[in-house]
């Protein structure tokens, strides 16, 4: 018998469940006699009866059995869950959205065992409670391994595609054509984390709008991607109105006190590690709906080594070619998101083993899949950015790396002799002004710049940010754009003296020609 429920779907408990299949209409466990299903329900209301249900990081759901007063026993619903495989019944999990409201289908689960825990009952007395460990029927551990042969074929095709389009062998995701397309993501996340400032959140902020506004600021980023003012990991620009913005539920919650409190509680618990990530995902989903890219972006901000952004259709196309069973379109749920990240982790492990591929991070697995599809779709593509946008991203990243490495710290804006005296956005605006005012020529040699996305470009002529006074800071009045070779030759020397040397070279060259 097919139940017909779709993960993430909203259903009426009475009409869509009990009128179709029967079973008890009250309580957390419903066991219809004429259907091969056990319906279990979780929600905030269970806290009053001593029930604490939540997801673990690996996707397992801890579900407290039924029984409001005294020790729990293996009778009725508890026995049904324990023996469901023997009875050939499927466990279907729903989250109640509030008293008198519908329920959301979270998926099919299987019992992997149980524990007896000490938990207060409805009267506050400690008692023995049964806590079931429920594993999603489509848990990542149950997916077939990614076909190594097919993945190897895809990667070899990818390398050939990149070399054909760029004219350069593919050796890294951080530079060259691929880097120009996608290496903005770590930079974008760094700025977003600075704007989010979740380490400054306090529990007293919940319900005030501060946490929601911080998240909106972290989403609405500018000058960090190929399209100025557009964060490509999530559609936030709203060219067709606020409701078209991917993060519209966050904006809307600012005017809905109940939703605002629920949203900010989930965000606070997620970034403070107060609750398991899976629990926070489902709580955020109750406010944000099935906006998968929004949810994934939030979790990417939380931990970029474990969670990746998502573009469902693009990734589904790639997984289908690998004959992998994962489907993400219209499947926003914690188990599905775990499965998605699990697949990317396996791809990441494969990439790390490839000879000649350097500096590979987890986010590069995301880059590989995304650009594999996009490069294939856009056969005539050379670069997604204008020269100005590409070089701004490249130089900005180089400056930030120089400042960070000056004293061994990962995130700082002031270090001895190499201080950055402006914000990230101010730096990027300054770079654009320098390029435009200088007619895209070296400030020292007047040689036209060359760019990474140009055929036969020489890296010696790439733009590079030079400190006029090498002992000074990265400040507005102390920087100039020069060719990379000129920056290297000048080194820590005096700017005026170096210009005099160049003038002598030019004079000598004219004399020789005459």
Coordinates of C-alpha atoms in Angstrom, one line a residue:
X1 CA 0.0 0.0 0.0
X2 CA 1.4 3.4 -1.0
X3 CA 0.9 6.3 1.5
X4 CA 1.4 9.1 -1.0
X5 CA 3.0 11.5 1.4
X6 CA 5.8 13.8 0.1
X7 CA 8.7 14.7 2.4
X8 CA 8.2 18.3 3.4
X9 CA 4.5 18.3 2.5
X10 CA 1.8 19.8 4.8
X11 CA -1.1 17.6 5.7
X12 CA -4.3 17.6 7.8
X13 CA -3.9 14.9 10.4
X14 CA -7.6 14.2 10.5
X15 CA -8.5 14.4 6.8
X16 CA -5.2 13.2 5.1
X17 CA -4.1 10.6 7.6
X18 CA -6.9 9.2 9.9
X19 CA -9.8 9.4 7.4
X20 CA -7.7 7.5 4.9
X21 CA -5.9 5.0 7.1
X22 CA -7.6 5.0 10.5
X23 CA -5.7 4.9 13.8
X24 CA -5.9 7.0 17.0
X25 CA -6.5 10.6 16.4
X26 CA -4.9 11.7 19.7
X27 CA -1.5 11.2 21.1
X28 CA 2.0 10.9 19.5
X29 CA 1.7 7.3 18.2
X30 CA -1.1 6.1 15.9
X31 CA -1.3 2.4 15.0
X32 CA -4.1 1.8 12.4
X33 CA -5.0 -1.9 12.2
X34 CA -5.8 -2.0 8.5
X35 CA -2.7 -0.3 7.1
X36 CA 1.0 -1.2 7.1
X37 CA 2.0 2.1 8.8
X38 CA 2.7 3.5 12.2
X39 CA 2.2 7.2 12.3
X40 CA 4.3 9.1 14.9
X41 CA 4.0 12.8 15.7
X42 CA 6.6 15.1 17.3
X43 CA 6.3 18.8 18.2
X44 CA 6.9 21.4 20.9
X45 CA 3.8 20.4 22.7
X46 CA 5.4 17.2 23.9
X47 CA 7.7 19.1 26.2
X48 CA 4.9 19.5 28.7
X49 CA 4.6 15.7 29.0
X50 CA 8.4 15.1 29.4
X51 CA 9.1 14.3 25.8
X52 CA 12.3 15.6 24.3
X53 CA 12.6 14.6 20.6
X54 CA 15.5 15.8 18.3
X55 CA 17.7 14.9 15.4
X56 CA 21.3 13.9 15.9
X57 CA 24.0 15.2 13.6
X58 CA 24.1 11.9 11.6
X59 CA 20.3 12.2 10.9
X60 CA 19.1 9.7 13.5
X61 CA 16.0 11.0 15.3
X62 CA 15.6 10.4 19.0
X63 CA 12.0 9.9 19.7
X64 CA 10.5 9.5 23.2
X65 CA 7.9 6.8 23.6
X66 CA 4.4 7.3 24.9
X67 CA 3.3 7.4 28.6
X68 CA 2.7 10.6 30.5
X69 CA 2.9 9.5 34.1
X70 CA 5.2 6.8 35.6
X71 CA 7.6 4.5 34.0
X72 CA 7.1 3.7 30.3
X73 CA 6.3 0.1 29.2
X74 CA 6.4 -1.7 25.9
X75 CA 2.7 -1.6 25.3
X76 CA 0.5 -0.2 22.5
X77 CA 2.5 2.4 20.5
X78 CA 5.8 1.7 22.2
X79 CA 5.6 -2.0 21.4
X80 CA 4.5 -1.2 17.8
X81 CA 7.6 0.9 17.2
X82 CA 9.9 -1.7 18.8
X83 CA 8.5 -4.6 16.7
X84 CA 7.6 -2.7 13.5
X85 CA 10.0 -4.7 11.3
X86 CA 8.7 -8.0 12.6
X87 CA 5.2 -6.7 12.0
X88 CA 6.1 -5.5 8.5
X89 CA 5.0 -1.9 9.3
X90 CA 6.6 1.4 8.2
X91 CA 7.2 4.2 10.6
X92 CA 6.1 7.6 9.1
X93 CA 7.2 10.6 11.1
X94 CA 5.3 13.9 11.2
X95 CA 6.0 17.2 12.9
X96 CA 3.0 19.0 14.5
X97 CA 3.1 22.7 13.5
X98 CA 1.0 23.8 16.5
X99 CA -2.3 23.2 18.3
X100 CA -5.1 23.0 15.7
X101 CA -2.6 23.3 12.8
X102 CA -1.6 20.8 10.2
X103 CA 1.4 18.5 10.3
X104 CA 4.6 18.3 8.1
X105 CA 5.8 14.9 6.8
X106 CA 9.4 14.3 7.7
X107 CA 9.9 10.9 6.0
X108 CA 9.9 7.2 6.6
X109 CA 12.1 5.9 9.5
X110 CA 13.3 2.6 10.9
X111 CA 13.9 1.8 14.5
X112 CA 17.6 1.0 15.2
X113 CA 17.0 0.2 18.9
X114 CA 16.1 2.1 22.0
X115 CA 17.5 3.3 25.4
X116 CA 16.0 3.6 28.8
X117 CA 16.6 7.2 30.0
X118 CA 15.7 9.1 33.2
X119 CA 13.2 11.8 32.3
X120 CA 10.5 13.8 34.2
X121 CA 6.9 12.8 33.6
X122 CA 3.9 15.1 33.4
X123 CA 4.0 15.6 37.2
X124 CA 7.7 16.4 37.3
X125 CA 8.7 13.1 38.8
X126 CA 11.7 11.3 37.4
X127 CA 10.8 8.0 35.7
X128 CA 12.2 5.4 33.2
X129 CA 11.4 6.6 29.7
X130 CA 11.9 4.8 26.4
X131 CA 13.9 6.7 23.8
X132 CA 13.9 5.2 20.3
X133 CA 16.7 5.8 17.8
X134 CA 15.0 6.2 14.5
X135 CA 17.1 6.2 11.3
X136 CA 15.7 7.6 8.0
X137 CA 14.9 4.9 5.5
X138 CA 17.0 6.8 3.1
X139 CA 19.8 7.6 5.5
X140 CA 23.2 8.3 3.9
X141 CA 24.6 5.0 5.2
X142 CA 22.0 3.2 3.1
X143 CA 23.0 4.9 -0.2
X144 CA 25.0 2.9 -2.7
X145 CA 28.6 4.2 -2.8
X146 CA 29.3 6.7 -5.6
X147 CA 30.4 4.8 -8.6
X148 CA 34.2 5.4 -8.7
X149 CA 34.5 4.5 -12.4
X150 CA 31.8 7.0 -13.4
X151 CA 33.1 9.7 -11.2
X152 CA 36.6 9.2 -12.6
X153 CA 35.2 9.5 -16.1
X154 CA 33.4 12.7 -15.2
X155 CA 36.5 14.2 -13.7
X156 CA 38.7 13.4 -16.7
X157 CA 36.1 15.0 -18.9
X158 CA 36.0 18.0 -16.7
X159 CA 39.8 18.4 -16.9
X160 CA 39.7 18.2 -20.7
X161 CA 36.8 20.7 -20.8
X162 CA 38.6 23.2 -18.6
X163 CA 41.8 23.0 -20.6
X164 CA 39.9 23.4 -23.9
X165 CA 38.2 26.5 -22.7
X166 CA 41.0 28.1 -20.8
X167 CA 44.1 26.9 -22.7
X168 CA 45.6 25.9 -19.4
X169 CA 45.9 22.5 -17.7
X170 CA 43.6 22.1 -14.7
X171 CA 45.5 21.8 -11.5
X172 CA 43.5 23.7 -8.8
X173 CA 40.0 25.0 -8.1
X174 CA 41.6 28.2 -6.6
X175 CA 43.0 29.8 -9.7
X176 CA 42.5 30.0 -13.5
X177 CA 39.2 29.9 -15.1
X178 CA 37.6 27.7 -12.4
X179 CA 38.9 30.0 -9.7
X180 CA 37.5 33.0 -11.5
X181 CA 34.1 31.4 -11.5
X182 CA 33.8 30.0 -8.1
X183 CA 36.6 31.0 -5.7
X184 CA 34.6 33.9 -4.5
X185 CA 32.7 31.5 -2.1
X186 CA 35.2 31.4 0.7
X187 CA 35.6 35.2 0.5
X188 CA 31.8 35.6 0.4
X189 CA 31.4 33.4 3.5
X190 CA 34.1 35.3 5.4
X191 CA 32.3 38.6 4.9
X192 CA 28.9 37.0 5.6
X193 CA 30.3 35.6 8.9
X194 CA 31.6 39.0 9.8
X195 CA 28.2 40.6 9.2
X196 CA 26.4 37.8 11.0
X197 CA 28.6 38.2 14.1
X198 CA 26.8 35.2 15.7
X199 CA 29.3 35.1 18.5
X200 CA 27.8 38.4 19.8
X201 CA 24.3 37.0 20.0
X202 CA 22.7 36.7 23.4
X203 CA 19.6 34.8 24.4
X204 CA 18.0 38.2 25.3
X205 CA 18.2 39.1 21.5
X206 CA 15.6 36.4 20.7
X207 CA 12.4 38.0 19.5
X208 CA 13.9 41.5 19.1
X209 CA 14.8 41.3 15.4
X210 CA 18.5 41.7 15.9
X211 CA 19.4 38.1 14.9
X212 CA 17.1 38.2 11.9
X213 CA 18.5 41.5 10.7
X214 CA 22.1 40.2 11.1
X215 CA 21.2 37.2 8.9
X216 CA 19.6 39.5 6.3
X217 CA 22.8 41.6 6.2
X218 CA 24.8 38.4 5.8
X219 CA 22.7 37.3 2.9
X220 CA 22.5 40.7 1.1
X221 CA 26.2 40.9 0.1
X222 CA 27.7 43.2 -2.5
X223 CA 30.8 43.3 -4.6
X224 CA 31.9 39.7 -3.9
X225 CA 30.8 37.9 -7.1
X226 CA 30.8 38.3 -10.8
X227 CA 27.5 40.3 -10.7
X228 CA 28.1 43.3 -8.4
X229 CA 25.4 43.4 -5.7
X230 CA 24.4 39.8 -6.1
X231 CA 25.2 36.8 -3.8
X232 CA 25.0 34.0 -6.3
X233 CA 24.5 31.3 -3.7
X234 CA 21.0 32.6 -3.0
X235 CA 18.6 34.7 -5.0
X236 CA 18.2 37.7 -2.8
X237 CA 18.1 40.7 -5.2
X238 CA 14.3 40.8 -5.5
X239 CA 14.0 42.3 -9.0
X240 CA 10.4 41.1 -9.0
X241 CA 9.6 42.3 -5.5
X242 CA 10.3 41.3 -1.9
X243 CA 8.2 38.1 -2.2
X244 CA 10.5 36.8 -5.0
X245 CA 13.5 37.0 -2.7
X246 CA 14.7 33.7 -1.4
X247 CA 15.0 35.0 2.1
X248 CA 11.6 36.7 2.1
X249 CA 10.4 34.5 5.0
X250 CA 13.2 36.1 7.1
X251 CA 12.1 39.6 6.1
X252 CA 8.4 38.7 6.7
X253 CA 9.2 37.3 10.2
X254 CA 10.3 40.8 11.3
X255 CA 6.6 41.8 11.2
X256 CA 5.3 38.6 12.8
X257 CA 6.3 38.4 16.5
X258 CA 5.5 34.7 16.9
X259 CA 7.5 33.7 13.8
X260 CA 10.3 36.0 14.6
X261 CA 10.8 34.4 18.0
X262 CA 10.7 30.9 16.5
X263 CA 13.2 31.9 13.8
X264 CA 15.6 33.7 16.1
X265 CA 15.4 30.9 18.7
X266 CA 16.4 28.3 16.0
X267 CA 19.2 30.5 14.7
X268 CA 20.5 31.1 18.2
X269 CA 20.4 27.4 19.0
X270 CA 22.1 26.5 15.8
X271 CA 25.1 28.9 16.0
X272 CA 25.5 28.4 19.7
X273 CA 25.4 24.6 19.4
X274 CA 22.6 24.5 22.0
X275 CA 20.6 22.0 20.0
X276 CA 21.5 19.4 17.3
X277 CA 21.8 20.8 13.8
X278 CA 19.0 18.5 12.6
X279 CA 16.5 19.9 15.1
X280 CA 17.5 23.5 14.1
X281 CA 17.1 22.6 10.4
X282 CA 13.5 21.4 10.9
X283 CA 12.7 24.4 13.2
X284 CA 14.0 26.8 10.6
X285 CA 12.1 25.0 7.9
X286 CA 8.9 25.7 9.8
X287 CA 9.5 29.4 9.3
X288 CA 11.4 29.4 5.9
X289 CA 9.3 26.7 4.3
X290 CA 11.0 24.5 1.6
X291 CA 13.4 27.2 0.4
X292 CA 16.3 24.7 0.2
X293 CA 19.0 27.2 -1.0
X294 CA 18.2 29.5 1.9
X295 CA 18.4 26.7 4.5
X296 CA 21.6 25.4 2.9
X297 CA 23.2 28.8 2.9
X298 CA 22.5 29.3 6.6
X299 CA 24.2 25.9 7.3
X300 CA 27.1 26.8 5.0
X301 CA 27.6 29.9 7.2
X302 CA 27.5 27.6 10.2
X303 CA 30.2 25.2 9.1
X304 CA 31.6 25.2 5.6
X305 CA 33.6 22.0 6.3
X306 CA 30.4 20.0 6.8
X307 CA 27.6 21.8 4.9
X308 CA 27.5 23.1 1.4
X309 CA 25.2 25.5 -0.6
X310 CA 22.7 23.8 -2.9
X311 CA 21.3 24.3 -6.4
X312 CA 19.0 21.3 -6.6
X313 CA 18.4 20.8 -10.3
X314 CA 22.0 21.3 -11.3
X315 CA 23.2 18.8 -8.7
X316 CA 20.4 16.3 -9.4
X317 CA 21.5 16.2 -13.1
X318 CA 25.1 15.3 -12.0
X319 CA 24.0 12.7 -9.5
X320 CA 21.7 11.1 -12.1
X321 CA 24.7 10.7 -14.5
X322 CA 26.6 8.9 -11.8
X323 CA 23.6 6.6 -11.3
X324 CA 23.4 7.8 -7.7
X325 CA 20.0 7.6 -6.1
X326 CA 20.0 11.0 -4.5
X327 CA 17.4 13.5 -5.6
X328 CA 17.2 17.0 -3.9
X329 CA 14.6 18.9 -5.9
X330 CA 11.5 19.5 -3.8
X331 CA 13.1 17.3 -1.0
X332 CA 14.1 19.9 1.6
X333 CA 14.5 18.0 4.8
X334 CA 17.3 17.2 7.3
X335 CA 17.8 13.6 6.1
X336 CA 17.9 14.7 2.5
X337 CA 20.4 17.5 3.3
X338 CA 22.6 15.0 5.2
X339 CA 22.5 12.7 2.2
X340 CA 23.5 15.6 -0.1
X341 CA 26.5 16.6 2.0
X342 CA 27.4 12.9 2.4
X343 CA 27.6 12.6 -1.4
X344 CA 29.7 15.7 -1.6
X345 CA 32.0 14.4 1.1
X346 CA 32.6 11.3 -1.0
X347 CA 33.4 13.4 -4.0
X348 CA 35.7 15.5 -1.9
X349 CA 37.6 12.3 -0.8
X350 CA 37.9 11.3 -4.4
X351 CA 39.3 14.8 -5.4
X352 CA 41.9 14.7 -2.7
X353 CA 43.3 11.5 -4.1
X354 CA 43.8 13.0 -7.6
X355 CA 47.5 13.5 -8.6
X356 CA 48.4 17.0 -9.6
X357 CA 45.3 18.6 -8.0
X358 CA 46.4 20.9 -5.2
X359 CA 44.8 22.8 -2.3
X360 CA 41.5 20.9 -2.4
X361 CA 38.8 21.8 0.2
X362 CA 35.3 20.5 0.8
X363 CA 33.7 23.5 -1.0
X364 CA 35.7 22.4 -4.1
X365 CA 33.5 19.3 -4.3
X366 CA 30.6 21.7 -4.7
X367 CA 32.5 23.7 -7.2
X368 CA 33.4 20.6 -9.2
X369 CA 29.8 19.5 -9.5
X370 CA 28.4 22.9 -10.3
X371 CA 31.0 24.0 -12.9
X372 CA 31.0 20.5 -14.5
X373 CA 27.3 21.1 -15.4
X374 CA 27.7 24.8 -16.2
X375 CA 30.8 24.4 -18.4
X376 CA 29.0 21.6 -20.3
X377 CA 25.9 23.8 -20.8
X378 CA 27.8 26.9 -21.9
X379 CA 30.1 25.5 -24.6
X380 CA 31.3 29.0 -25.6
X381 CA 32.0 30.3 -22.1
X382 CA 35.4 31.8 -21.4
X383 CA 34.8 33.6 -18.2
X384 CA 31.8 34.6 -16.1
X385 CA 33.2 37.9 -15.1
X386 CA 34.3 41.1 -16.6
X387 CA 38.1 41.8 -16.3
X388 CA 37.4 44.3 -13.6
X389 CA 35.3 41.9 -11.5
X390 CA 37.7 39.1 -11.9
X391 CA 40.8 41.0 -10.9
X392 CA 39.0 42.7 -7.9
X393 CA 38.2 39.2 -6.5
X394 CA 41.8 38.0 -7.1
X395 CA 43.6 41.0 -5.6
X396 CA 41.2 41.4 -2.7
X397 CA 41.8 37.8 -1.7
X398 CA 45.6 38.2 -2.1
X399 CA 45.6 41.3 0.2
X400 CA 43.5 39.6 2.9
X401 CA 45.8 36.6 2.8
X402 CA 48.9 38.8 3.1
X403 CA 47.4 40.6 6.1
X404 CA 46.3 37.4 7.8
X405 CA 49.6 35.6 7.3
X406 CA 51.7 38.6 8.5
X407 CA 51.2 37.5 12.1
X408 CA 49.9 33.9 11.6
X409 CA 46.3 34.8 12.5
X410 CA 43.4 33.6 10.4
X411 CA 41.2 36.6 10.8
X412 CA 42.5 40.1 11.5
X413 CA 42.6 43.5 10.1
X414 CA 45.7 44.9 11.8
X415 CA 49.1 43.3 11.8
X416 CA 52.6 44.8 12.1
X417 CA 53.7 46.6 8.8
X418 CA 50.8 45.1 6.8
X419 CA 47.6 46.6 8.2
X420 CA 44.4 46.8 6.2
X421 CA 42.9 50.2 7.1
X422 CA 39.6 49.8 5.4
X423 CA 36.7 47.3 5.2
X424 CA 36.4 44.5 2.7
X425 CA 33.8 46.4 0.6
X426 CA 35.9 49.6 0.8
X427 CA 38.9 47.8 -0.5
X428 CA 36.9 46.4 -3.4
X429 CA 35.5 49.8 -4.3
X430 CA 39.0 51.3 -4.2
X431 CA 40.4 48.6 -6.5
X432 CA 37.7 49.3 -9.0
X433 CA 38.4 53.1 -8.9
X434 CA 42.1 52.5 -9.3
X435 CA 41.6 50.2 -12.4
X436 CA 39.2 52.7 -14.0
X437 CA 41.2 55.9 -13.3
X438 CA 44.4 54.2 -14.4
X439 CA 42.9 53.2 -17.7
X440 CA 43.8 49.6 -16.7
X441 CA 47.5 50.2 -17.0
X442 CA 50.4 49.8 -14.6
X443 CA 51.0 52.9 -12.4
X444 CA 54.8 52.4 -12.6
X445 CA 55.4 51.2 -16.2
X446 CA 52.2 52.3 -18.0
X447 CA 52.1 48.8 -19.5
X448 CA 48.5 47.6 -20.1
X449 CA 47.3 44.9 -17.7
X450 CA 46.6 41.4 -18.8
X451 CA 44.0 39.2 -17.1
X452 CA 43.7 35.5 -16.2
X453 CA 40.7 35.0 -18.4
X454 CA 42.5 36.2 -21.6
X455 CA 44.0 33.8 -24.0
X456 CA 47.8 33.6 -23.8
X457 CA 47.8 36.0 -20.8
X458 CA 51.2 36.4 -19.1
X459 CA 50.9 36.3 -15.3
X460 CA 53.8 38.8 -15.0
X461 CA 51.4 41.4 -16.4
X462 CA 48.5 40.7 -14.1
X463 CA 47.4 43.6 -11.8
X464 CA 48.9 43.6 -8.3
X465 CA 48.3 46.0 -5.4
X466 CA 51.5 47.7 -4.3
X467 CA 52.1 49.8 -1.2
X468 CA 53.8 53.0 -2.4
X469 CA 55.6 53.2 0.9
X470 CA 56.5 49.6 1.6
X471 CA 56.8 50.3 5.3
X472 CA 53.3 51.7 5.4
X473 CA 49.8 50.3 5.6
X474 CA 47.3 49.2 3.0
X475 CA 45.6 52.6 3.1
X476 CA 43.8 54.7 0.4
X477 CA 46.7 57.1 -0.1
X478 CA 49.4 54.4 0.0
X479 CA 48.4 51.9 -2.7
X480 CA 48.7 51.7 -6.5
X481 CA 47.9 49.1 -9.1
X482 CA 51.0 47.8 -10.9
X483 CA 52.0 44.8 -13.0
X484 CA 52.9 41.8 -11.0
X485 CA 56.5 41.8 -12.3
X486 CA 57.0 45.5 -11.4
X487 CA 55.7 44.8 -7.8
X488 CA 58.2 42.0 -7.5
X489 CA 61.1 44.0 -8.9
X490 CA 60.4 47.0 -6.7
X491 CA 60.1 44.8 -3.6
X492 CA 60.5 46.8 -0.5
X493 CA 62.5 49.6 -2.3
X494 CA 61.7 53.3 -2.3
X495 CA 58.9 54.2 -4.8
X496 CA 60.6 57.4 -6.1
X497 CA 63.9 55.7 -6.6
X498 CA 62.3 52.8 -8.5
X499 CA 60.5 55.3 -10.8
X500 CA 63.9 57.1 -11.4
X501 CA 65.4 53.7 -12.4
X502 CA 62.5 53.1 -14.8
X503 CA 63.0 56.5 -16.3
X504 CA 66.7 55.8 -16.9
X505 CA 65.8 52.5 -18.6
X506 CA 63.4 54.3 -20.9
X507 CA 66.0 57.0 -21.7
X508 CA 68.7 54.4 -22.4
X509 CA 66.3 52.5 -24.6
X510 CA 65.5 55.6 -26.7
X511 CA 69.3 56.3 -27.0
X512 CA 70.0 52.8 -28.2
X513 CA 67.2 53.1 -30.8
X514 CA 68.4 56.4 -32.0

